[in-house]
mmCIF file of C-alpha atoms and ligand atoms in Angstrom:
data_model
loop_
_atom_site.group_PDB
_atom_site.id
_atom_site.type_symbol
_atom_site.label_atom_id
_atom_site.label_comp_id
_atom_site.label_asym_id
_atom_site.label_seq_id
_atom_site.Cartn_x
_atom_site.Cartn_y
_atom_site.Cartn_z
ATOM 1 C CA UNK A 10 -16.743 79.049 -0.804
ATOM 2 C CA UNK A 11 -18.933 78.174 -3.762
ATOM 3 C CA UNK A 12 -17.354 79.186 -7.028
ATOM 4 C CA UNK A 13 -19.792 80.935 -9.281
ATOM 5 C CA UNK A 14 -20.062 79.683 -12.836
ATOM 6 C CA UNK A 15 -18.505 82.055 -15.315
ATOM 7 C CA UNK A 16 -21.070 84.076 -17.261
ATOM 8 C CA UNK A 17 -20.713 84.793 -20.983
ATOM 9 C CA UNK A 18 -23.453 86.551 -22.890
ATOM 10 C CA UNK A 19 -23.692 87.974 -26.363
ATOM 11 C CA UNK A 20 -25.493 90.550 -28.415
ATOM 12 C CA UNK A 21 -25.824 89.330 -31.989
ATOM 13 C CA UNK A 22 -27.401 91.943 -34.252
ATOM 14 C CA UNK A 23 -27.969 91.518 -37.953
ATOM 15 C CA UNK A 24 -26.549 94.567 -39.731
ATOM 16 C CA UNK A 25 -29.633 95.057 -41.864
ATOM 17 C CA UNK A 26 -30.691 98.420 -40.505
ATOM 18 C CA UNK A 27 -29.958 100.977 -37.800
ATOM 19 C CA UNK A 28 -29.977 99.889 -34.151
ATOM 20 C CA UNK A 29 -33.572 100.168 -32.980
ATOM 21 C CA UNK A 30 -34.898 100.668 -29.471
ATOM 22 C CA UNK A 31 -35.727 96.946 -29.193
ATOM 23 C CA UNK A 32 -32.240 95.849 -30.218
ATOM 24 C CA UNK A 33 -30.651 98.422 -27.947
ATOM 25 C CA UNK A 34 -32.722 97.133 -25.029
ATOM 26 C CA UNK A 35 -31.530 93.529 -25.726
ATOM 27 C CA UNK A 36 -27.937 94.741 -25.917
ATOM 28 C CA UNK A 37 -28.392 96.676 -22.689
ATOM 29 C CA UNK A 38 -29.861 93.745 -20.735
ATOM 30 C CA UNK A 39 -26.953 91.565 -21.851
ATOM 31 C CA UNK A 40 -24.508 94.274 -20.853
ATOM 32 C CA UNK A 41 -26.157 94.796 -17.454
ATOM 33 C CA UNK A 42 -26.296 91.087 -16.746
ATOM 34 C CA UNK A 43 -22.652 90.603 -17.750
ATOM 35 C CA UNK A 44 -21.476 93.512 -15.610
ATOM 36 C CA UNK A 45 -23.581 92.487 -12.638
ATOM 37 C CA UNK A 46 -22.301 88.914 -12.792
ATOM 38 C CA UNK A 47 -18.704 89.959 -13.521
ATOM 39 C CA UNK A 48 -19.023 88.120 -16.805
ATOM 40 C CA UNK A 49 -18.209 88.860 -20.429
ATOM 41 C CA UNK A 50 -20.219 90.360 -23.252
ATOM 42 C CA UNK A 51 -19.514 89.263 -26.827
ATOM 43 C CA UNK A 52 -20.606 91.353 -29.810
ATOM 44 C CA UNK A 53 -21.191 89.147 -32.830
ATOM 45 C CA UNK A 54 -22.427 90.309 -36.210
ATOM 46 C CA UNK A 55 -24.973 88.010 -37.848
ATOM 47 C CA UNK A 56 -24.601 88.954 -41.483
ATOM 48 C CA UNK A 57 -25.735 85.812 -43.270
ATOM 49 C CA UNK A 58 -28.509 87.705 -45.018
ATOM 50 C CA UNK A 59 -26.154 88.789 -47.773
ATOM 51 C CA UNK A 60 -28.659 90.949 -49.573
ATOM 52 C CA UNK A 61 -29.765 93.034 -46.623
ATOM 53 C CA UNK A 62 -26.549 93.239 -44.580
ATOM 54 C CA UNK A 63 -24.328 96.267 -45.087
ATOM 55 C CA UNK A 64 -21.123 97.551 -43.465
ATOM 56 C CA UNK A 65 -22.649 100.965 -42.813
ATOM 57 C CA UNK A 66 -25.303 99.384 -40.583
ATOM 58 C CA UNK A 67 -22.598 97.497 -38.705
ATOM 59 C CA UNK A 68 -20.832 100.817 -38.101
ATOM 60 C CA UNK A 69 -24.030 102.480 -37.021
ATOM 61 C CA UNK A 70 -24.814 99.670 -34.565
ATOM 62 C CA UNK A 71 -21.355 99.989 -33.001
ATOM 63 C CA UNK A 72 -21.663 103.754 -32.823
ATOM 64 C CA UNK A 73 -25.093 103.541 -31.214
ATOM 65 C CA UNK A 74 -23.937 101.040 -28.588
ATOM 66 C CA UNK A 75 -20.893 103.132 -27.824
ATOM 67 C CA UNK A 76 -22.978 106.288 -27.479
ATOM 68 C CA UNK A 77 -25.215 104.484 -24.988
ATOM 69 C CA UNK A 78 -22.190 103.476 -22.949
ATOM 70 C CA UNK A 79 -22.385 99.772 -23.740
ATOM 71 C CA UNK A 80 -19.017 98.099 -24.174
ATOM 72 C CA UNK A 81 -17.974 94.517 -24.802
ATOM 73 C CA UNK A 82 -15.018 92.391 -23.839
ATOM 74 C CA UNK A 83 -14.956 90.280 -26.949
ATOM 75 C CA UNK A 84 -16.182 90.591 -30.509
ATOM 76 C CA UNK A 85 -16.137 92.821 -33.494
ATOM 77 C CA UNK A 86 -13.633 95.677 -33.118
ATOM 78 C CA UNK A 87 -11.944 94.263 -30.021
ATOM 79 C CA UNK A 88 -11.255 90.668 -31.106
ATOM 80 C CA UNK A 89 -10.917 87.733 -28.719
ATOM 81 C CA UNK A 90 -10.074 84.073 -28.553
ATOM 82 C CA UNK A 91 -13.210 82.779 -30.275
ATOM 83 C CA UNK A 92 -13.233 84.931 -33.383
ATOM 84 C CA UNK A 93 -13.800 85.848 -36.092
ATOM 85 C CA UNK A 94 -16.964 87.591 -34.910
ATOM 86 C CA UNK A 95 -18.684 88.161 -38.217
ATOM 87 C CA UNK A 96 -20.668 85.136 -39.362
ATOM 88 C CA UNK A 97 -19.676 85.380 -43.029
ATOM 89 C CA UNK A 98 -16.072 84.922 -41.873
ATOM 90 C CA UNK A 99 -16.934 81.702 -40.050
ATOM 91 C CA UNK A 100 -18.204 79.577 -42.954
ATOM 92 C CA UNK A 101 -15.494 76.932 -42.604
ATOM 93 C CA UNK A 102 -16.549 76.335 -38.987
ATOM 94 C CA UNK A 103 -20.174 75.842 -40.013
ATOM 95 C CA UNK A 104 -19.254 73.465 -42.819
ATOM 96 C CA UNK A 105 -17.337 71.245 -40.431
ATOM 97 C CA UNK A 106 -20.465 70.780 -38.340
ATOM 98 C CA UNK A 107 -22.714 70.253 -41.369
ATOM 99 C CA UNK A 108 -20.492 67.387 -42.434
ATOM 100 C CA UNK A 109 -20.822 65.880 -38.986
ATOM 101 C CA UNK A 110 -24.629 66.108 -39.063
ATOM 102 C CA UNK A 111 -24.785 64.658 -42.582
ATOM 103 C CA UNK A 112 -22.530 61.783 -41.589
ATOM 104 C CA UNK A 113 -24.536 60.788 -38.550
ATOM 105 C CA UNK A 114 -27.909 61.127 -40.261
ATOM 106 C CA UNK A 115 -29.207 64.187 -38.394
ATOM 107 C CA UNK A 116 -29.222 66.109 -41.654
ATOM 108 C CA UNK A 117 -29.738 65.312 -45.315
ATOM 109 C CA UNK A 118 -29.498 66.935 -48.722
ATOM 110 C CA UNK A 119 -32.757 68.178 -50.110
ATOM 111 C CA UNK A 120 -33.009 68.360 -53.885
ATOM 112 C CA UNK A 121 -36.532 69.739 -54.129
ATOM 113 C CA UNK A 122 -36.874 72.575 -56.571
ATOM 114 C CA UNK A 123 -38.588 75.820 -55.656
ATOM 115 C CA UNK A 124 -41.551 74.722 -57.830
ATOM 116 C CA UNK A 125 -41.895 71.414 -55.981
ATOM 117 C CA UNK A 126 -41.832 73.200 -52.623
ATOM 118 C CA UNK A 127 -44.353 75.720 -53.859
ATOM 119 C CA UNK A 128 -46.640 72.902 -54.962
ATOM 120 C CA UNK A 129 -46.318 71.215 -51.538
ATOM 121 C CA UNK A 130 -47.249 74.442 -49.806
ATOM 122 C CA UNK A 131 -50.232 74.921 -52.088
ATOM 123 C CA UNK A 132 -51.546 71.408 -51.428
ATOM 124 C CA UNK A 133 -51.221 71.759 -47.639
ATOM 125 C CA UNK A 134 -52.785 75.190 -47.776
ATOM 126 C CA UNK A 135 -55.754 73.820 -49.739
ATOM 127 C CA UNK A 136 -56.176 71.124 -47.112
ATOM 128 C CA UNK A 137 -56.140 73.824 -44.468
ATOM 129 C CA UNK A 138 -52.927 72.522 -42.971
ATOM 130 C CA UNK A 139 -49.977 74.596 -41.965
ATOM 131 C CA UNK A 140 -47.200 72.118 -42.080
ATOM 132 C CA UNK A 141 -43.537 72.362 -42.713
ATOM 133 C CA UNK A 142 -41.630 70.481 -45.349
ATOM 134 C CA UNK A 143 -43.039 66.999 -46.034
ATOM 135 C CA UNK A 144 -39.692 65.251 -45.734
ATOM 136 C CA UNK A 145 -39.790 64.143 -49.352
ATOM 137 C CA UNK A 146 -35.981 64.011 -49.686
ATOM 138 C CA UNK A 147 -35.420 62.315 -46.326
ATOM 139 C CA UNK A 148 -34.781 58.971 -47.900
ATOM 140 C CA UNK A 149 -33.568 60.052 -51.294
ATOM 141 C CA UNK A 150 -31.022 57.458 -52.327
ATOM 142 C CA UNK A 151 -27.509 58.677 -53.100
ATOM 143 C CA UNK A 152 -27.793 57.796 -56.809
ATOM 144 C CA UNK A 153 -30.974 59.775 -57.233
ATOM 145 C CA UNK A 154 -29.482 62.676 -55.289
ATOM 146 C CA UNK A 155 -26.311 62.707 -57.392
ATOM 147 C CA UNK A 156 -28.370 62.488 -60.560
ATOM 148 C CA UNK A 157 -30.387 65.540 -59.604
ATOM 149 C CA UNK A 158 -27.263 67.416 -58.632
ATOM 150 C CA UNK A 159 -25.625 66.566 -61.959
ATOM 151 C CA UNK A 160 -28.741 67.855 -63.687
ATOM 152 C CA UNK A 161 -28.051 71.196 -62.114
ATOM 153 C CA UNK A 162 -30.231 71.081 -58.980
ATOM 154 C CA UNK A 163 -28.279 72.712 -56.143
ATOM 155 C CA UNK A 164 -29.236 71.018 -52.863
ATOM 156 C CA UNK A 165 -29.964 72.573 -49.519
ATOM 157 C CA UNK A 166 -29.240 70.771 -46.245
ATOM 158 C CA UNK A 167 -32.158 70.040 -43.940
ATOM 159 C CA UNK A 168 -32.229 68.983 -40.328
ATOM 160 C CA UNK A 169 -34.147 65.769 -39.669
ATOM 161 C CA UNK A 170 -36.676 66.637 -36.975
ATOM 162 C CA UNK A 171 -37.750 63.627 -34.852
ATOM 163 C CA UNK A 172 -41.499 63.107 -34.641
ATOM 164 C CA UNK A 173 -43.744 63.072 -31.604
ATOM 165 C CA UNK A 174 -41.494 64.865 -29.143
ATOM 166 C CA UNK A 175 -42.175 67.575 -26.624
ATOM 167 C CA UNK A 176 -39.364 70.097 -26.712
ATOM 168 C CA UNK A 177 -39.201 72.155 -23.579
ATOM 169 C CA UNK A 178 -37.506 75.538 -23.285
ATOM 170 C CA UNK A 179 -36.806 76.361 -19.640
ATOM 171 C CA UNK A 180 -36.802 80.084 -19.913
ATOM 172 C CA UNK A 181 -35.526 82.284 -17.109
ATOM 173 C CA UNK A 182 -38.180 84.895 -17.872
ATOM 174 C CA UNK A 183 -41.078 82.904 -19.290
ATOM 175 C CA UNK A 184 -40.817 79.678 -17.305
ATOM 176 C CA UNK A 185 -41.107 76.386 -19.106
ATOM 177 C CA UNK A 186 -42.535 76.612 -22.602
ATOM 178 C CA UNK A 187 -43.171 73.494 -24.580
ATOM 179 C CA UNK A 188 -43.326 72.835 -28.311
ATOM 180 C CA UNK A 189 -44.404 69.777 -30.239
ATOM 181 C CA UNK A 190 -41.788 68.585 -32.708
ATOM 182 C CA UNK A 191 -44.535 67.544 -35.134
ATOM 183 C CA UNK A 192 -45.238 71.189 -35.751
ATOM 184 C CA UNK A 193 -41.681 71.786 -36.898
ATOM 185 C CA UNK A 194 -40.936 70.495 -40.359
ATOM 186 C CA UNK A 195 -37.424 69.429 -41.358
ATOM 187 C CA UNK A 196 -35.883 72.855 -41.617
ATOM 188 C CA UNK A 197 -33.073 74.158 -43.804
ATOM 189 C CA UNK A 198 -29.729 74.586 -42.070
ATOM 190 C CA UNK A 199 -27.648 75.397 -45.134
ATOM 191 C CA UNK A 200 -29.089 77.224 -48.118
ATOM 192 C CA UNK A 201 -28.229 76.257 -51.686
ATOM 193 C CA UNK A 202 -25.584 78.999 -51.812
ATOM 194 C CA UNK A 203 -23.727 77.294 -48.948
ATOM 195 C CA UNK A 204 -24.684 79.946 -46.377
ATOM 196 C CA UNK A 205 -26.054 78.623 -43.082
ATOM 197 C CA UNK A 206 -29.427 79.757 -41.816
ATOM 198 C CA UNK A 207 -29.840 81.752 -38.615
ATOM 199 C CA UNK A 208 -31.031 78.795 -36.503
ATOM 200 C CA UNK A 209 -27.975 76.754 -37.390
ATOM 201 C CA UNK A 210 -25.240 79.391 -37.214
ATOM 202 C CA UNK A 211 -26.532 80.817 -33.938
ATOM 203 C CA UNK A 212 -26.153 77.455 -32.159
ATOM 204 C CA UNK A 213 -22.655 76.818 -33.484
ATOM 205 C CA UNK A 214 -21.523 80.314 -32.570
ATOM 206 C CA UNK A 215 -23.068 80.316 -29.121
ATOM 207 C CA UNK A 216 -21.376 76.992 -28.467
ATOM 208 C CA UNK A 217 -17.979 77.959 -29.862
ATOM 209 C CA UNK A 218 -18.093 81.329 -28.091
ATOM 210 C CA UNK A 219 -18.902 79.577 -24.796
ATOM 211 C CA UNK A 220 -22.127 81.502 -24.250
ATOM 212 C CA UNK A 221 -23.778 80.554 -20.957
ATOM 213 C CA UNK A 222 -26.912 82.743 -21.161
ATOM 214 C CA UNK A 223 -28.819 83.630 -24.310
ATOM 215 C CA UNK A 224 -30.741 86.819 -23.577
ATOM 216 C CA UNK A 225 -32.743 88.002 -26.570
ATOM 217 C CA UNK A 226 -36.082 89.223 -27.846
ATOM 218 C CA UNK A 227 -39.240 87.191 -27.341
ATOM 219 C CA UNK A 228 -39.705 86.866 -31.097
ATOM 220 C CA UNK A 229 -36.938 84.248 -31.049
ATOM 221 C CA UNK A 230 -38.667 81.983 -28.536
ATOM 222 C CA UNK A 231 -40.306 79.979 -31.329
ATOM 223 C CA UNK A 232 -36.889 79.410 -32.918
ATOM 224 C CA UNK A 233 -35.514 77.937 -29.724
ATOM 225 C CA UNK A 234 -36.951 74.383 -30.100
ATOM 226 C CA UNK A 235 -35.158 74.103 -33.453
ATOM 227 C CA UNK A 236 -31.977 75.267 -31.811
ATOM 228 C CA UNK A 237 -32.433 72.764 -28.971
ATOM 229 C CA UNK A 238 -32.561 69.954 -31.535
ATOM 230 C CA UNK A 239 -29.264 71.089 -33.015
ATOM 231 C CA UNK A 240 -27.615 71.366 -29.600
ATOM 232 C CA UNK A 241 -28.700 67.838 -28.857
ATOM 233 C CA UNK A 242 -27.644 66.377 -32.204
ATOM 234 C CA UNK A 243 -24.155 67.795 -31.779
ATOM 235 C CA UNK A 244 -23.871 66.849 -28.118
ATOM 236 C CA UNK A 245 -23.428 70.465 -26.997
ATOM 237 C CA UNK A 246 -24.423 71.619 -23.544
ATOM 238 C CA UNK A 247 -27.483 73.865 -23.605
ATOM 239 C CA UNK A 248 -27.171 77.443 -22.345
ATOM 240 C CA UNK A 249 -29.769 79.196 -20.213
ATOM 241 C CA UNK A 250 -32.362 81.139 -22.174
ATOM 242 C CA UNK A 251 -34.078 84.396 -21.267
ATOM 243 C CA UNK A 252 -36.532 85.789 -23.809
ATOM 244 C CA UNK A 253 -37.465 89.353 -23.072
ATOM 245 C CA UNK A 254 -40.878 90.756 -23.907
ATOM 246 C CA UNK A 255 -41.934 92.819 -26.843
ATOM 247 C CA UNK A 256 -41.964 96.581 -26.598
ATOM 248 C CA UNK A 257 -45.374 98.073 -27.290
ATOM 249 C CA UNK A 258 -46.493 101.644 -27.810
ATOM 250 C CA UNK A 259 -48.790 103.302 -25.277
ATOM 251 C CA UNK A 260 -51.743 102.180 -27.408
ATOM 252 C CA UNK A 261 -50.574 98.550 -26.945
ATOM 253 C CA UNK A 262 -49.670 98.238 -30.598
ATOM 254 C CA UNK A 263 -46.269 97.017 -31.694
ATOM 255 C CA UNK A 264 -43.708 99.814 -31.353
ATOM 256 C CA UNK A 265 -43.368 101.779 -34.577
ATOM 257 C CA UNK A 266 -42.505 105.245 -35.851
ATOM 258 C CA UNK A 267 -45.892 106.489 -34.674
ATOM 259 C CA UNK A 268 -44.735 106.124 -31.070
ATOM 260 C CA UNK A 269 -41.525 108.096 -31.434
ATOM 261 C CA UNK A 270 -38.173 107.729 -33.138
ATOM 262 C CA UNK A 271 -37.262 104.070 -33.511
ATOM 263 C CA UNK A 272 -33.495 104.224 -33.935
ATOM 264 C CA UNK A 273 -31.011 105.072 -31.208
ATOM 265 C CA UNK A 274 -29.174 107.555 -33.422
ATOM 266 C CA UNK A 275 -32.337 109.613 -33.853
ATOM 267 C CA UNK A 276 -32.433 110.165 -30.093
ATOM 268 C CA UNK A 277 -28.849 111.321 -30.116
ATOM 269 C CA UNK A 278 -29.599 113.685 -32.997
ATOM 270 C CA UNK A 279 -32.605 115.061 -31.148
ATOM 271 C CA UNK A 280 -30.346 115.986 -28.253
ATOM 272 C CA UNK A 281 -31.284 113.381 -25.666
ATOM 273 C CA UNK A 282 -28.597 112.608 -23.123
ATOM 274 C CA UNK A 283 -27.272 109.093 -23.405
ATOM 275 C CA UNK A 284 -27.534 108.592 -19.623
ATOM 276 C CA UNK A 285 -31.268 109.302 -19.838
ATOM 277 C CA UNK A 286 -31.780 106.903 -22.741
ATOM 278 C CA UNK A 287 -29.743 104.258 -20.902
ATOM 279 C CA UNK A 288 -31.883 104.661 -17.785
ATOM 280 C CA UNK A 289 -35.082 104.661 -19.840
ATOM 281 C CA UNK A 290 -34.155 101.503 -21.782
ATOM 282 C CA UNK A 291 -33.264 99.683 -18.571
ATOM 283 C CA UNK A 292 -36.794 100.309 -17.305
ATOM 284 C CA UNK A 293 -38.331 98.795 -20.450
ATOM 285 C CA UNK A 294 -39.063 95.414 -18.964
ATOM 286 C CA UNK A 295 -36.886 95.516 -15.860
ATOM 287 C CA UNK A 296 -37.784 97.165 -12.586
ATOM 288 C CA UNK A 297 -35.582 98.128 -9.674
ATOM 289 C CA UNK A 298 -36.572 96.989 -6.198
ATOM 290 C CA UNK A 299 -37.143 100.408 -4.700
ATOM 291 C CA UNK A 300 -39.324 103.309 -5.792
ATOM 292 C CA UNK A 301 -36.437 105.293 -7.235
ATOM 293 C CA UNK A 302 -36.525 105.252 -11.032
ATOM 294 C CA UNK A 303 -33.727 107.687 -11.762
ATOM 295 C CA UNK A 304 -30.704 105.489 -11.475
ATOM 296 C CA UNK A 305 -27.261 106.019 -12.879
ATOM 297 C CA UNK A 306 -25.367 103.362 -14.816
ATOM 298 C CA UNK A 307 -23.485 101.930 -11.849
ATOM 299 C CA UNK A 308 -26.608 101.716 -9.742
ATOM 300 C CA UNK A 309 -28.505 99.897 -12.509
ATOM 301 C CA UNK A 310 -25.617 97.469 -12.963
ATOM 302 C CA UNK A 311 -25.569 96.824 -9.248
ATOM 303 C CA UNK A 312 -29.294 96.154 -9.040
ATOM 304 C CA UNK A 313 -29.904 94.328 -12.326
ATOM 305 C CA UNK A 314 -31.194 90.763 -12.250
ATOM 306 C CA UNK A 315 -33.132 88.575 -14.655
ATOM 307 C CA UNK A 316 -35.573 87.727 -11.852
ATOM 308 C CA UNK A 317 -36.896 91.250 -12.079
ATOM 309 C CA UNK A 318 -37.414 91.175 -15.843
ATOM 310 C CA UNK A 319 -41.146 91.189 -16.579
ATOM 311 C CA UNK A 320 -42.969 88.591 -18.581
ATOM 312 C CA UNK A 321 -45.605 90.982 -19.891
ATOM 313 C CA UNK A 322 -44.842 93.450 -22.688
ATOM 314 C CA UNK A 323 -42.948 96.648 -21.915
ATOM 315 C CA UNK A 324 -44.664 99.905 -22.804
ATOM 316 C CA UNK A 325 -42.693 102.596 -24.573
ATOM 317 C CA UNK A 326 -43.710 105.918 -23.073
ATOM 318 C CA UNK A 327 -42.106 108.918 -24.751
ATOM 319 C CA UNK A 328 -43.357 111.267 -22.004
ATOM 320 C CA UNK A 329 -41.408 109.256 -19.494
ATOM 321 C CA UNK A 330 -38.253 109.481 -21.587
ATOM 322 C CA UNK A 331 -38.748 113.254 -21.869
ATOM 323 C CA UNK A 332 -39.227 113.501 -18.131
ATOM 324 C CA UNK A 333 -36.119 111.419 -17.416
ATOM 325 C CA UNK A 334 -34.118 113.449 -19.900
ATOM 326 C CA UNK A 335 -35.199 116.681 -18.214
ATOM 327 C CA UNK A 336 -34.107 115.307 -14.835
ATOM 328 C CA UNK A 337 -30.682 114.433 -16.207
ATOM 329 C CA UNK A 338 -30.312 117.868 -17.811
ATOM 330 C CA UNK A 339 -31.176 119.549 -14.515
ATOM 331 C CA UNK A 340 -28.553 117.523 -12.721
ATOM 332 C CA UNK A 341 -25.785 118.522 -15.118
HETATM 333 N N1 LIG B 414 -29.396 88.153 -35.443
HETATM 334 C C1 LIG B 414 -30.548 87.897 -34.636
HETATM 335 C C2 LIG B 414 -31.371 89.164 -34.561
HETATM 336 O O1 LIG B 414 -30.855 90.241 -34.817
HETATM 337 C C3 LIG B 414 -30.087 87.490 -33.247
HETATM 338 C C4 LIG B 414 -31.017 86.624 -32.536
HETATM 339 C C5 LIG B 414 -30.375 86.009 -31.310
HETATM 340 O O2 LIG B 414 -29.951 86.770 -30.429
HETATM 341 O O3 LIG B 414 -30.289 84.780 -31.265
HETATM 342 O O4 LIG B 414 -32.546 89.120 -34.284
#
């Protein structure tokens, strides 16, 4: 008998606001995939944006997920072998890997001041170019670097992006998507306050937490080539990626308040049944094989597969949610 590879997925919200429909749909797809594959779901809190992150949002996210009936085997609240599960509690782990990248030349200290960077951006803008960082500090000699640091300049750490490479994301939903490394400037992996950036921390955490499938919103597809470079530089094995489509309103505009309540809690407050919202969210980008659209949790888990997740945007239709909700109320 063939042994199936163990499946570990994660939902990694930033606690910078309430859990929105889009986030809830990502959480749900991870949950459904994990359950269907008899795998594990990890809930990790990505709170490196110190100014915008707040404990009350973390609580609201957990409450919203719980209301929907989404549970996790590992992560915040429940613990697990790869914790802690809040990024600000993992700084020592990140620093270990930064040192490794600095030592082997994949990363370097950047001593450019905000004014210098601003000037660079202005010059490229005037030339009509949209380019990333010029790489000015790539070959800064150690004496010069130390001099600038002693003068009070606090360095950031940048990743050295190789030139002229095609970086290919083999996405389970979108197929193979390729990016040119020349369009990615050397990007910051650690800010001057010592806090890692999203693209860096996410790779280290997904690796350390043994994530096999990264299922997340399409808006992160363009971050993936940067993450691939980090995986490669550290010799990590690369997980599978599945980027799920945007959610649009019926008018094909990006989902916003105009199309209905945006946070999960608002639906609870308005009296929607969580089973109906669960069913509705599952149909935002995934479709069951048969005609039947009213499916309970267990049936959705049983039928869920990434092969049936659509590439084109999902359309948020409040009338459909109302209809589903009415069906569930009738059944009660
Ligand atoms: N913290 C990121 C977000 O909330 C997670 C992205 C990811 O899943 O990699 O968008």
